[in-house]
Amino acid sequence: MPRKRSPHRVAIVAPNPVSMFNLAIPEMLFAKVEIDGAPGYEVTICSSDAGPVVTTGGLDLQVGRGLDVLSSADTVVVAGTGERYEPDPAAVTAVREAAAAGKRIASICSGAFVLAEAGLLDGRSATTYWGMADELRDRYPALDFKGDVLYVQDGQILTASGYAAGIDLCLHIIRTDYGAAVANEVARLALVAPVRPGGQTQFTQTPLPPERGTACADTRGWAMRNLDKPLTLTDLARHAGVSVRTLTRRFHAESGVSPLQWLLHQRIERAKELLETTTLPMDRIARACGLGTADSLRGHLVRRTGLTPSAYRAQFSRLGTGATEVTSSVARGMKRTT
């Protein structure tokens, strides 16, 4: 019998006070991960003093576990308050010790101040909520602050800028642990955008903004199902039943980018998922996502991530026992469309 996979253990540290949104994001997203019918993560919320924790909205939460749970965690996530606060010395010490033990450490919003106070951000790239950026830079000049990103990963340390960026950070962690297909499924279950690039060295391009309308939703869905085809503006406008000019105006109003920019983004995202979840050769991946040739795939991926397709696959591939089946399924689909 195959050995049963143990869930990845995540400890979420709640400061006092804590932002309920900051706290709910990792608990919700990690809890939605299932691998072969079993939980992918075991999530525990803790605080410096087990007991009531005040929220920034004025409610009291009862937190049943103390910081001792960090010793058995694989990943530690420090939630934020959404406002300025002084890091608790006990939490700072516990997080520092967890990092020294080799655990992955992440923060959301002002949780970065705990990591900085613990010395974990010295010489590292990091970010926090824009409203506290100046204070973080002034108090901890040894860190390399990144102010225009959603999240940053520098080695085992990850920081998210704030609020919804915590969603992107958690999805990035899920993708790192279990691959793009799992992360995208969690995003679908949570009704949020798929994994978005955050701002670390290999992910420098600004992600797509959230969609703000549905007039072009059917056409976007149709395009996603036909990424292997050389779609043009005329093709998209014909499907939408409008002129190219009207399509462009509506598309930009809803998605914040032009139709062709959106299409290129989706082609690259599809290529990344195929690199992570199949063993298909580069030229077949390029054709499957509509990028044409392996050289074109390489050029777009290097510009987007800083990595060649081979390097990206080596870093992010999460091929399991179903890899051959997935690859064969994709190959059959490509034969039907060529």
Tab-separated table of N, CA and C in Angstrom, residues 47 49-53 61-65:
chain	number	residue	atom	x	y	z
A	47	SER	N	-1.652	32.125	19.857
A	47	SER	CA	-1.327	33.486	20.280
A	47	SER	C	-0.325	33.413	21.422
A	49	ASP	N	-0.534	34.423	24.449
A	49	ASP	CA	-1.199	33.921	25.657
A	49	ASP	C	-2.519	33.297	25.227
A	50	ALA	N	-2.566	31.969	25.278
A	50	ALA	CA	-3.808	31.303	24.880
A	50	ALA	C	-4.975	31.881	25.676
A	51	GLY	N	-6.026	32.263	24.961
A	51	GLY	CA	-7.180	32.880	25.609
A	51	GLY	C	-7.802	33.903	24.695
A	52	PRO	N	-8.461	34.895	25.235
A	52	PRO	CA	-9.150	35.880	24.388
A	52	PRO	C	-8.164	36.802	23.670
A	53	VAL	N	-8.424	37.024	22.384
A	53	VAL	CA	-7.654	37.960	21.567
A	53	VAL	C	-8.632	38.968	20.993
A	61	LEU	N	-11.917	37.028	20.241
A	61	LEU	CA	-11.779	35.659	19.756
A	61	LEU	C	-11.144	34.817	20.852
A	62	GLN	N	-11.597	33.587	20.986
A	62	GLN	CA	-10.998	32.684	21.957
A	62	GLN	C	-9.989	31.806	21.230
A	63	VAL	N	-8.717	32.018	21.505
A	63	VAL	CA	-7.637	31.253	20.878
A	63	VAL	C	-7.147	30.231	21.895
A	64	GLY	N	-7.235	28.966	21.529
A	64	GLY	CA	-6.969	27.917	22.502
A	64	GLY	C	-5.543	27.444	22.614
A	65	ARG	N	-4.659	27.861	21.723
A	65	ARG	CA	-3.292	27.348	21.741
A	65	ARG	C	-2.285	28.474	21.900
